[in-house]
PDB file of C-alpha atoms and ligand atoms in Angstrom:
ATOM      1  CA  UNK A 405      12.255 229.298  15.364  1.00  0.00           C
ATOM      2  CA  UNK A 406      15.198 227.425  17.039  1.00  0.00           C
ATOM      3  CA  UNK A 407      17.594 225.456  14.751  1.00  0.00           C
ATOM      4  CA  UNK A 408      16.318 221.981  14.472  1.00  0.00           C
ATOM      5  CA  UNK A 409      18.363 219.556  16.745  1.00  0.00           C
ATOM      6  CA  UNK A 410      20.653 217.515  14.493  1.00  0.00           C
ATOM      7  CA  UNK A 411      20.788 219.412  11.328  1.00  0.00           C
ATOM      8  CA  UNK A 412      21.150 222.752  12.886  1.00  0.00           C
ATOM      9  CA  UNK A 413      18.924 224.347  10.310  1.00  0.00           C
ATOM     10  CA  UNK A 414      15.826 226.503  10.470  1.00  0.00           C
ATOM     11  CA  UNK A 415      13.036 227.013   8.020  1.00  0.00           C
ATOM     12  CA  UNK A 416      14.038 230.513   6.951  1.00  0.00           C
ATOM     13  CA  UNK A 417      17.461 229.151   5.860  1.00  0.00           C
ATOM     14  CA  UNK A 418      15.841 226.776   3.297  1.00  0.00           C
ATOM     15  CA  UNK A 419      14.111 229.657   1.321  1.00  0.00           C
ATOM     16  CA  UNK A 420      10.944 227.633   0.819  1.00  0.00           C
ATOM     17  CA  UNK A 421      12.672 224.648  -0.586  1.00  0.00           C
ATOM     18  CA  UNK A 422      10.637 221.494  -1.124  1.00  0.00           C
ATOM     19  CA  UNK A 423      13.333 219.436  -2.775  1.00  0.00           C
ATOM     20  CA  UNK A 424      16.391 217.684  -1.220  1.00  0.00           C
ATOM     21  CA  UNK A 425      19.302 215.859  -2.728  1.00  0.00           C
ATOM     22  CA  UNK A 426      20.761 213.442  -0.315  1.00  0.00           C
ATOM     23  CA  UNK A 427      24.218 211.907  -0.428  1.00  0.00           C
ATOM     24  CA  UNK A 428      26.071 209.886   2.176  1.00  0.00           C
ATOM     25  CA  UNK A 429      29.460 211.620   2.233  1.00  0.00           C
ATOM     26  CA  UNK A 430      29.589 215.218   3.634  1.00  0.00           C
ATOM     27  CA  UNK A 431      32.497 215.963   1.406  1.00  0.00           C
ATOM     28  CA  UNK A 432      30.347 215.340  -1.725  1.00  0.00           C
ATOM     29  CA  UNK A 433      27.652 217.901  -0.783  1.00  0.00           C
ATOM     30  CA  UNK A 434      29.399 221.084  -2.023  1.00  0.00           C
ATOM     31  CA  UNK A 435      30.421 219.499  -5.358  1.00  0.00           C
ATOM     32  CA  UNK A 436      26.781 218.467  -5.955  1.00  0.00           C
ATOM     33  CA  UNK A 437      25.258 221.861  -4.926  1.00  0.00           C
ATOM     34  CA  UNK A 438      27.867 223.710  -7.056  1.00  0.00           C
ATOM     35  CA  UNK A 439      26.846 221.611 -10.018  1.00  0.00           C
ATOM     36  CA  UNK A 440      23.412 223.160 -10.148  1.00  0.00           C
ATOM     37  CA  UNK A 441      24.371 226.469  -8.746  1.00  0.00           C
ATOM     38  CA  UNK A 442      27.836 227.996  -8.765  1.00  0.00           C
ATOM     39  CA  UNK A 443      26.712 230.475  -6.127  1.00  0.00           C
ATOM     40  CA  UNK A 444      25.269 227.730  -3.778  1.00  0.00           C
ATOM     41  CA  UNK A 445      26.239 228.339  -0.166  1.00  0.00           C
ATOM     42  CA  UNK A 446      27.017 226.376   2.829  1.00  0.00           C
ATOM     43  CA  UNK A 447      24.259 226.721   5.416  1.00  0.00           C
ATOM     44  CA  UNK A 448      25.147 224.257   8.153  1.00  0.00           C
ATOM     45  CA  UNK A 449      27.473 221.508   9.342  1.00  0.00           C
ATOM     46  CA  UNK A 450      26.706 219.496  12.451  1.00  0.00           C
ATOM     47  CA  UNK A 451      27.924 215.977  13.092  1.00  0.00           C
ATOM     48  CA  UNK A 452      27.571 214.014   9.663  1.00  0.00           C
ATOM     49  CA  UNK A 453      25.131 216.494   8.304  1.00  0.00           C
ATOM     50  CA  UNK A 454      26.460 219.101   5.905  1.00  0.00           C
ATOM     51  CA  UNK A 455      23.952 221.261   4.177  1.00  0.00           C
ATOM     52  CA  UNK A 456      24.235 223.555   1.016  1.00  0.00           C
ATOM     53  CA  UNK A 457      21.445 225.604  -0.530  1.00  0.00           C
ATOM     54  CA  UNK A 458      21.391 226.600  -4.163  1.00  0.00           C
ATOM     55  CA  UNK A 459      18.873 227.484  -6.872  1.00  0.00           C
ATOM     56  CA  UNK A 460      18.286 225.137  -9.820  1.00  0.00           C
ATOM     57  CA  UNK A 461      16.687 227.310 -12.391  1.00  0.00           C
ATOM     58  CA  UNK A 462      15.093 229.579  -9.844  1.00  0.00           C
ATOM     59  CA  UNK A 463      13.886 226.660  -7.546  1.00  0.00           C
ATOM     60  CA  UNK A 464      15.623 226.380  -4.166  1.00  0.00           C
ATOM     61  CA  UNK A 465      17.141 223.012  -3.563  1.00  0.00           C
ATOM     62  CA  UNK A 466      18.980 221.761  -0.500  1.00  0.00           C
ATOM     63  CA  UNK A 467      21.759 219.242  -0.766  1.00  0.00           C
ATOM     64  CA  UNK A 468      22.608 217.464   2.482  1.00  0.00           C
ATOM     65  CA  UNK A 469      24.677 214.572   3.608  1.00  0.00           C
ATOM     66  CA  UNK A 470      22.993 211.691   5.543  1.00  0.00           C
ATOM     67  CA  UNK A 471      26.128 209.953   6.741  1.00  0.00           C
ATOM     68  CA  UNK A 472      26.129 206.143   6.306  1.00  0.00           C
ATOM     69  CA  UNK A 473      23.155 203.984   7.007  1.00  0.00           C
ATOM     70  CA  UNK A 474      19.511 204.125   8.208  1.00  0.00           C
ATOM     71  CA  UNK A 475      19.605 205.851  11.654  1.00  0.00           C
ATOM     72  CA  UNK A 476      21.177 209.065  10.284  1.00  0.00           C
ATOM     73  CA  UNK A 477      19.221 208.956   7.088  1.00  0.00           C
ATOM     74  CA  UNK A 478      15.940 208.839   9.109  1.00  0.00           C
ATOM     75  CA  UNK A 479      17.053 211.829  11.019  1.00  0.00           C
ATOM     76  CA  UNK A 480      17.536 213.801   7.795  1.00  0.00           C
ATOM     77  CA  UNK A 481      14.144 212.862   6.551  1.00  0.00           C
ATOM     78  CA  UNK A 482      12.365 213.795   9.814  1.00  0.00           C
ATOM     79  CA  UNK A 483      13.957 217.101  10.387  1.00  0.00           C
ATOM     80  CA  UNK A 484      13.874 218.208   6.720  1.00  0.00           C
ATOM     81  CA  UNK A 485      10.140 217.320   6.397  1.00  0.00           C
ATOM     82  CA  UNK A 486       9.527 219.480   9.500  1.00  0.00           C
ATOM     83  CA  UNK A 487      11.240 222.292   7.563  1.00  0.00           C
ATOM     84  CA  UNK A 488       9.054 221.799   4.427  1.00  0.00           C
ATOM     85  CA  UNK A 489      10.919 219.301   2.302  1.00  0.00           C
ATOM     86  CA  UNK A 490       8.657 216.746   0.675  1.00  0.00           C
ATOM     87  CA  UNK A 491      10.730 215.330  -2.089  1.00  0.00           C
ATOM     88  CA  UNK A 492      14.033 213.382  -1.414  1.00  0.00           C
ATOM     89  CA  UNK A 493      16.344 212.067  -4.055  1.00  0.00           C
ATOM     90  CA  UNK A 494      19.320 209.991  -2.942  1.00  0.00           C
ATOM     91  CA  UNK A 495      22.425 210.284  -5.099  1.00  0.00           C
ATOM     92  CA  UNK A 496      24.898 207.604  -3.921  1.00  0.00           C
ATOM     93  CA  UNK A 497      27.203 204.750  -4.765  1.00  0.00           C
ATOM     94  CA  UNK A 498      26.634 200.968  -4.704  1.00  0.00           C
ATOM     95  CA  UNK A 499      28.133 197.645  -5.247  1.00  0.00           C
ATOM     96  CA  UNK A 500      26.639 195.766  -8.237  1.00  0.00           C
ATOM     97  CA  UNK A 501      25.936 191.996  -7.957  1.00  0.00           C
ATOM     98  CA  UNK A 502      24.850 191.255 -11.623  1.00  0.00           C
ATOM     99  CA  UNK A 503      27.680 190.333 -14.030  1.00  0.00           C
ATOM    100  CA  UNK A 504      26.243 192.425 -16.840  1.00  0.00           C
ATOM    101  CA  UNK A 505      26.411 195.752 -14.848  1.00  0.00           C
ATOM    102  CA  UNK A 506      29.595 197.702 -15.781  1.00  0.00           C
ATOM    103  CA  UNK A 507      31.399 200.424 -13.788  1.00  0.00           C
ATOM    104  CA  UNK A 508      30.190 203.057 -13.407  1.00  0.00           C
ATOM    105  CA  UNK A 509      26.710 202.311 -14.601  1.00  0.00           C
ATOM    106  CA  UNK A 510      23.771 203.905 -12.889  1.00  0.00           C
ATOM    107  CA  UNK A 511      21.244 201.907 -10.837  1.00  0.00           C
ATOM    108  CA  UNK A 512      17.771 203.336 -10.313  1.00  0.00           C
ATOM    109  CA  UNK A 513      16.138 201.696  -7.439  1.00  0.00           C
ATOM    110  CA  UNK A 514      12.437 200.794  -7.694  1.00  0.00           C
ATOM    111  CA  UNK A 515      12.246 198.846  -4.406  1.00  0.00           C
ATOM    112  CA  UNK A 516      14.622 197.975  -1.594  1.00  0.00           C
ATOM    113  CA  UNK A 517      15.082 194.832   0.361  1.00  0.00           C
ATOM    114  CA  UNK A 518      14.837 195.918   3.987  1.00  0.00           C
ATOM    115  CA  UNK A 519      17.981 194.644   5.593  1.00  0.00           C
ATOM    116  CA  UNK A 520      18.150 197.682   7.631  1.00  0.00           C
ATOM    117  CA  UNK A 521      17.133 198.152  11.271  1.00  0.00           C
ATOM    118  CA  UNK A 522      15.796 201.649  11.227  1.00  0.00           C
ATOM    119  CA  UNK A 523      12.754 201.070   8.835  1.00  0.00           C
ATOM    120  CA  UNK A 524      11.361 198.464  11.224  1.00  0.00           C
ATOM    121  CA  UNK A 525      10.987 201.379  13.787  1.00  0.00           C
ATOM    122  CA  UNK A 526       8.522 202.852  11.317  1.00  0.00           C
ATOM    123  CA  UNK A 527       6.571 199.909   9.699  1.00  0.00           C
ATOM    124  CA  UNK A 528       6.419 196.159  10.010  1.00  0.00           C
ATOM    125  CA  UNK A 529       8.768 194.220   7.794  1.00  0.00           C
ATOM    126  CA  UNK A 530       5.950 193.100   5.491  1.00  0.00           C
ATOM    127  CA  UNK A 531       5.630 196.777   4.357  1.00  0.00           C
ATOM    128  CA  UNK A 532       7.348 197.337   1.122  1.00  0.00           C
ATOM    129  CA  UNK A 533      10.146 199.843   0.698  1.00  0.00           C
ATOM    130  CA  UNK A 534       9.262 201.240  -2.746  1.00  0.00           C
ATOM    131  CA  UNK A 535      10.354 204.506  -4.459  1.00  0.00           C
ATOM    132  CA  UNK A 536       7.977 207.111  -5.742  1.00  0.00           C
ATOM    133  CA  UNK A 537       7.000 206.112  -9.278  1.00  0.00           C
ATOM    134  CA  UNK A 538       7.186 209.790 -10.656  1.00  0.00           C
ATOM    135  CA  UNK A 539      10.718 210.065  -9.266  1.00  0.00           C
ATOM    136  CA  UNK A 540      11.715 206.738 -10.749  1.00  0.00           C
ATOM    137  CA  UNK A 541      10.282 208.092 -14.151  1.00  0.00           C
ATOM    138  CA  UNK A 542      12.187 211.372 -13.777  1.00  0.00           C
ATOM    139  CA  UNK A 543      15.540 209.465 -13.038  1.00  0.00           C
ATOM    140  CA  UNK A 544      14.980 207.135 -16.106  1.00  0.00           C
ATOM    141  CA  UNK A 545      14.338 210.253 -18.230  1.00  0.00           C
ATOM    142  CA  UNK A 546      17.451 211.931 -16.802  1.00  0.00           C
ATOM    143  CA  UNK A 547      19.792 208.940 -17.631  1.00  0.00           C
ATOM    144  CA  UNK A 548      18.277 208.743 -21.137  1.00  0.00           C
ATOM    145  CA  UNK A 549      18.696 212.479 -21.755  1.00  0.00           C
ATOM    146  CA  UNK A 550      22.326 212.298 -20.587  1.00  0.00           C
ATOM    147  CA  UNK A 551      22.974 208.940 -22.533  1.00  0.00           C
ATOM    148  CA  UNK A 552      24.217 207.384 -19.349  1.00  0.00           C
ATOM    149  CA  UNK A 553      23.946 203.524 -19.101  1.00  0.00           C
ATOM    150  CA  UNK A 554      21.492 202.524 -16.425  1.00  0.00           C
ATOM    151  CA  UNK A 555      19.594 199.646 -14.851  1.00  0.00           C
ATOM    152  CA  UNK A 556      16.252 199.714 -13.085  1.00  0.00           C
ATOM    153  CA  UNK A 557      15.181 197.379 -10.302  1.00  0.00           C
ATOM    154  CA  UNK A 558      15.635 196.005  -6.824  1.00  0.00           C
ATOM    155  CA  UNK A 559      18.450 196.949  -4.383  1.00  0.00           C
ATOM    156  CA  UNK A 560      19.480 194.996  -1.326  1.00  0.00           C
ATOM    157  CA  UNK A 561      19.822 197.772   1.403  1.00  0.00           C
ATOM    158  CA  UNK A 562      21.893 196.630   4.375  1.00  0.00           C
ATOM    159  CA  UNK A 563      22.955 197.994   7.707  1.00  0.00           C
ATOM    160  CA  UNK A 564      26.410 196.600   7.668  1.00  0.00           C
ATOM    161  CA  UNK A 565      28.901 197.092   4.784  1.00  0.00           C
ATOM    162  CA  UNK A 566      30.925 193.972   5.743  1.00  0.00           C
ATOM    163  CA  UNK A 567      28.779 191.067   6.948  1.00  0.00           C
ATOM    164  CA  UNK A 568      25.522 192.453   5.566  1.00  0.00           C
ATOM    165  CA  UNK A 569      26.951 192.590   2.138  1.00  0.00           C
ATOM    166  CA  UNK A 570      28.787 189.287   2.602  1.00  0.00           C
ATOM    167  CA  UNK A 571      32.307 190.676   2.543  1.00  0.00           C
ATOM    168  CA  UNK A 572      34.794 188.135   3.903  1.00  0.00           C
ATOM    169  CA  UNK A 573      37.644 190.619   3.847  1.00  0.00           C
ATOM    170  CA  UNK A 574      36.458 191.956   7.264  1.00  0.00           C
ATOM    171  CA  UNK A 575      38.612 191.997  10.338  1.00  0.00           C
ATOM    172  CA  UNK A 576      37.546 188.652  11.594  1.00  0.00           C
ATOM    173  CA  UNK A 577      36.523 187.122   8.154  1.00  0.00           C
ATOM    174  CA  UNK A 578      33.558 185.488   9.761  1.00  0.00           C
ATOM    175  CA  UNK A 579      29.939 185.948   8.689  1.00  0.00           C
ATOM    176  CA  UNK A 580      27.132 184.729  10.726  1.00  0.00           C
ATOM    177  CA  UNK A 581      24.973 181.943   9.147  1.00  0.00           C
ATOM    178  CA  UNK A 582      22.152 184.190   8.362  1.00  0.00           C
ATOM    179  CA  UNK A 583      24.236 186.062   5.855  1.00  0.00           C
ATOM    180  CA  UNK A 584      26.329 183.254   4.476  1.00  0.00           C
ATOM    181  CA  UNK A 585      25.431 182.684   0.802  1.00  0.00           C
ATOM    182  CA  UNK A 586      23.062 185.720   0.707  1.00  0.00           C
ATOM    183  CA  UNK A 587      25.088 187.468  -2.031  1.00  0.00           C
ATOM    184  CA  UNK A 588      24.584 184.642  -4.402  1.00  0.00           C
ATOM    185  CA  UNK A 589      20.835 184.316  -3.412  1.00  0.00           C
ATOM    186  CA  UNK A 590      20.100 187.930  -4.076  1.00  0.00           C
ATOM    187  CA  UNK A 591      21.934 187.762  -7.321  1.00  0.00           C
ATOM    188  CA  UNK A 592      19.752 184.652  -8.351  1.00  0.00           C
ATOM    189  CA  UNK A 593      16.700 186.559  -7.392  1.00  0.00           C
ATOM    190  CA  UNK A 594      17.573 189.396  -9.872  1.00  0.00           C
ATOM    191  CA  UNK A 595      18.711 191.950  -7.218  1.00  0.00           C
ATOM    192  CA  UNK A 596      20.969 194.616  -8.986  1.00  0.00           C
ATOM    193  CA  UNK A 597      23.139 195.927  -6.042  1.00  0.00           C
ATOM    194  CA  UNK A 598      23.907 196.615  -2.462  1.00  0.00           C
ATOM    195  CA  UNK A 599      23.853 199.963  -0.773  1.00  0.00           C
ATOM    196  CA  UNK A 600      22.830 201.224   2.817  1.00  0.00           C
ATOM    197  CA  UNK A 601      20.156 203.844   2.741  1.00  0.00           C
ATOM    198  CA  UNK A 602      17.413 203.193   0.244  1.00  0.00           C
ATOM    199  CA  UNK A 603      15.376 200.738   2.569  1.00  0.00           C
ATOM    200  CA  UNK A 604      15.147 203.420   5.259  1.00  0.00           C
ATOM    201  CA  UNK A 605      14.719 206.381   2.879  1.00  0.00           C
ATOM    202  CA  UNK A 606      11.763 204.556   1.010  1.00  0.00           C
ATOM    203  CA  UNK A 607       9.991 203.151   4.131  1.00  0.00           C
ATOM    204  CA  UNK A 608      10.144 206.413   6.128  1.00  0.00           C
ATOM    205  CA  UNK A 609       9.120 208.521   3.203  1.00  0.00           C
ATOM    206  CA  UNK A 610       6.104 206.363   2.375  1.00  0.00           C
ATOM    207  CA  UNK A 611       5.024 206.217   5.974  1.00  0.00           C
ATOM    208  CA  UNK A 612       5.375 209.961   6.382  1.00  0.00           C
ATOM    209  CA  UNK A 613       3.617 210.638   3.014  1.00  0.00           C
ATOM    210  CA  UNK A 614       6.749 212.090   1.301  1.00  0.00           C
ATOM    211  CA  UNK A 615       8.247 211.243  -1.988  1.00  0.00           C
ATOM    212  CA  UNK A 616      11.668 209.506  -2.460  1.00  0.00           C
ATOM    213  CA  UNK A 617      13.854 208.089  -5.138  1.00  0.00           C
ATOM    214  CA  UNK A 618      17.300 206.688  -5.281  1.00  0.00           C
ATOM    215  CA  UNK A 619      20.026 206.549  -7.963  1.00  0.00           C
ATOM    216  CA  UNK A 620      23.460 205.148  -7.387  1.00  0.00           C
ATOM    217  CA  UNK A 621      26.503 204.604  -9.439  1.00  0.00           C
ATOM    218  CA  UNK A 622      28.059 201.180  -9.320  1.00  0.00           C
ATOM    219  CA  UNK A 623      31.565 201.542  -8.041  1.00  0.00           C
ATOM    220  CA  UNK A 624      32.466 197.956  -7.585  1.00  0.00           C
ATOM    221  CA  UNK A 625      31.033 194.804  -9.192  1.00  0.00           C
ATOM    222  CA  UNK A 626      31.167 192.135  -6.510  1.00  0.00           C
ATOM    223  CA  UNK A 627      30.733 189.157  -9.003  1.00  0.00           C
ATOM    224  CA  UNK A 628      33.295 190.204 -11.717  1.00  0.00           C
ATOM    225  CA  UNK A 629      36.963 189.343 -11.156  1.00  0.00           C
ATOM    226  CA  UNK A 630      39.193 192.344 -10.394  1.00  0.00           C
ATOM    227  CA  UNK A 631      36.110 194.753 -10.121  1.00  0.00           C
ATOM    228  CA  UNK A 632      35.347 194.175  -6.459  1.00  0.00           C
ATOM    229  CA  UNK A 633      37.753 196.763  -5.056  1.00  0.00           C
ATOM    230  CA  UNK A 634      36.832 200.436  -4.863  1.00  0.00           C
ATOM    231  CA  UNK A 635      39.220 202.589  -7.130  1.00  0.00           C
ATOM    232  CA  UNK A 636      39.406 206.372  -6.430  1.00  0.00           C
ATOM    233  CA  UNK A 637      39.135 207.062 -10.255  1.00  0.00           C
ATOM    234  CA  UNK A 638      35.663 205.340 -10.378  1.00  0.00           C
ATOM    235  CA  UNK A 639      34.557 207.076  -7.399  1.00  0.00           C
ATOM    236  CA  UNK A 640      35.375 210.512  -8.637  1.00  0.00           C
ATOM    237  CA  UNK A 641      33.622 209.628 -11.978  1.00  0.00           C
ATOM    238  CA  UNK A 642      30.700 208.313  -9.987  1.00  0.00           C
ATOM    239  CA  UNK A 643      30.236 211.469  -8.115  1.00  0.00           C
ATOM    240  CA  UNK A 644      30.053 213.640 -11.294  1.00  0.00           C
ATOM    241  CA  UNK A 645      27.596 211.092 -12.912  1.00  0.00           C
ATOM    242  CA  UNK A 646      25.158 211.011  -9.977  1.00  0.00           C
ATOM    243  CA  UNK A 647      25.094 214.729  -9.640  1.00  0.00           C
ATOM    244  CA  UNK A 648      24.356 215.336 -13.294  1.00  0.00           C
ATOM    245  CA  UNK A 649      21.575 212.545 -13.250  1.00  0.00           C
ATOM    246  CA  UNK A 650      20.100 213.915 -10.137  1.00  0.00           C
ATOM    247  CA  UNK A 651      19.911 217.523 -11.349  1.00  0.00           C
ATOM    248  CA  UNK A 652      18.444 216.389 -14.606  1.00  0.00           C
ATOM    249  CA  UNK A 653      15.829 214.367 -12.733  1.00  0.00           C
ATOM    250  CA  UNK A 654      14.887 217.475 -10.645  1.00  0.00           C
ATOM    251  CA  UNK A 655      14.288 219.533 -13.844  1.00  0.00           C
ATOM    252  CA  UNK A 656      12.096 216.816 -14.997  1.00  0.00           C
ATOM    253  CA  UNK A 657      10.140 216.677 -11.693  1.00  0.00           C
ATOM    254  CA  UNK A 658       9.707 220.424 -11.612  1.00  0.00           C
ATOM    255  CA  UNK A 659       7.844 220.215 -14.903  1.00  0.00           C
ATOM    256  CA  UNK A 660       5.632 217.355 -14.010  1.00  0.00           C
ATOM    257  CA  UNK A 661       4.767 217.314 -10.291  1.00  0.00           C
ATOM    258  CA  UNK A 662       2.940 219.876  -8.235  1.00  0.00           C
TER     259      UNK A 662
HETATM  260  N1  URA B1465      28.262 201.126  -1.108  1.00  0.00           N
HETATM  261  C1  URA B1465      27.818 199.944  -0.501  1.00  0.00           C
HETATM  262  O1  URA B1465      27.011 199.908   0.383  1.00  0.00           O
HETATM  263  N2  URA B1465      28.366 198.902  -0.924  1.00  0.00           N
HETATM  264  C2  URA B1465      29.243 198.785  -1.959  1.00  0.00           C
HETATM  265  O2  URA B1465      29.739 197.788  -2.385  1.00  0.00           O
HETATM  266  C3  URA B1465      29.732 200.066  -2.585  1.00  0.00           C
HETATM  267  C4  URA B1465      29.194 201.219  -2.119  1.00  0.00           C
END
């Protein structure tokens, strides 16, 4: 078999893996993989897609970067599904929009508001972007087992980091009318956070009959004074927390799903 086009992987390289941990940043992949297997190894890098394979308690697990946003995330799902992966857990970072969310609390997404474009190529906008309930349970179990503070609920998943998340500190400072006032609106509707991949992940996985979940660490709080700028210290802590939670959730899934 040829290597698959974007990921530059072939089935033999995955050693029969069914489980994938996804993260946006290619530089985070090695750290996550080595958390569950100090002997994990790099298997491919092409464009924004870096892949490492390791064994979590004898079970092969691939950790791969999606890059930022829907288009590249959908490519990862499509190509990994062809290679035998059926369970996807996104470990990422997000921006909280509820005052009571502290940094770096975990946010387990049950459903995503589809503010992306990619998911509309797979299903009409009325189709809900929902996480797999067993993965949500496993993520909750993991956060409880690790005594990590967490919140469970709805995420606004955007295509644009600046206007899509109503950030006025962009180059122009201008936000089109459609997005003006949306942060407050989502907040009033009880939405927990902003990130950029879950809408695509959940929609594509449901359409393709695959399982997906998403846990992110809040690295900013957009509605708390002085907590709306990303700090390197918080980011480093977040990476460790999401890796631990994701790995614990996988262990839980190994014991509960076929
Ligand atoms: N990722 C996002 O998409 N938004 C944030 O505010 C932080 C991380």
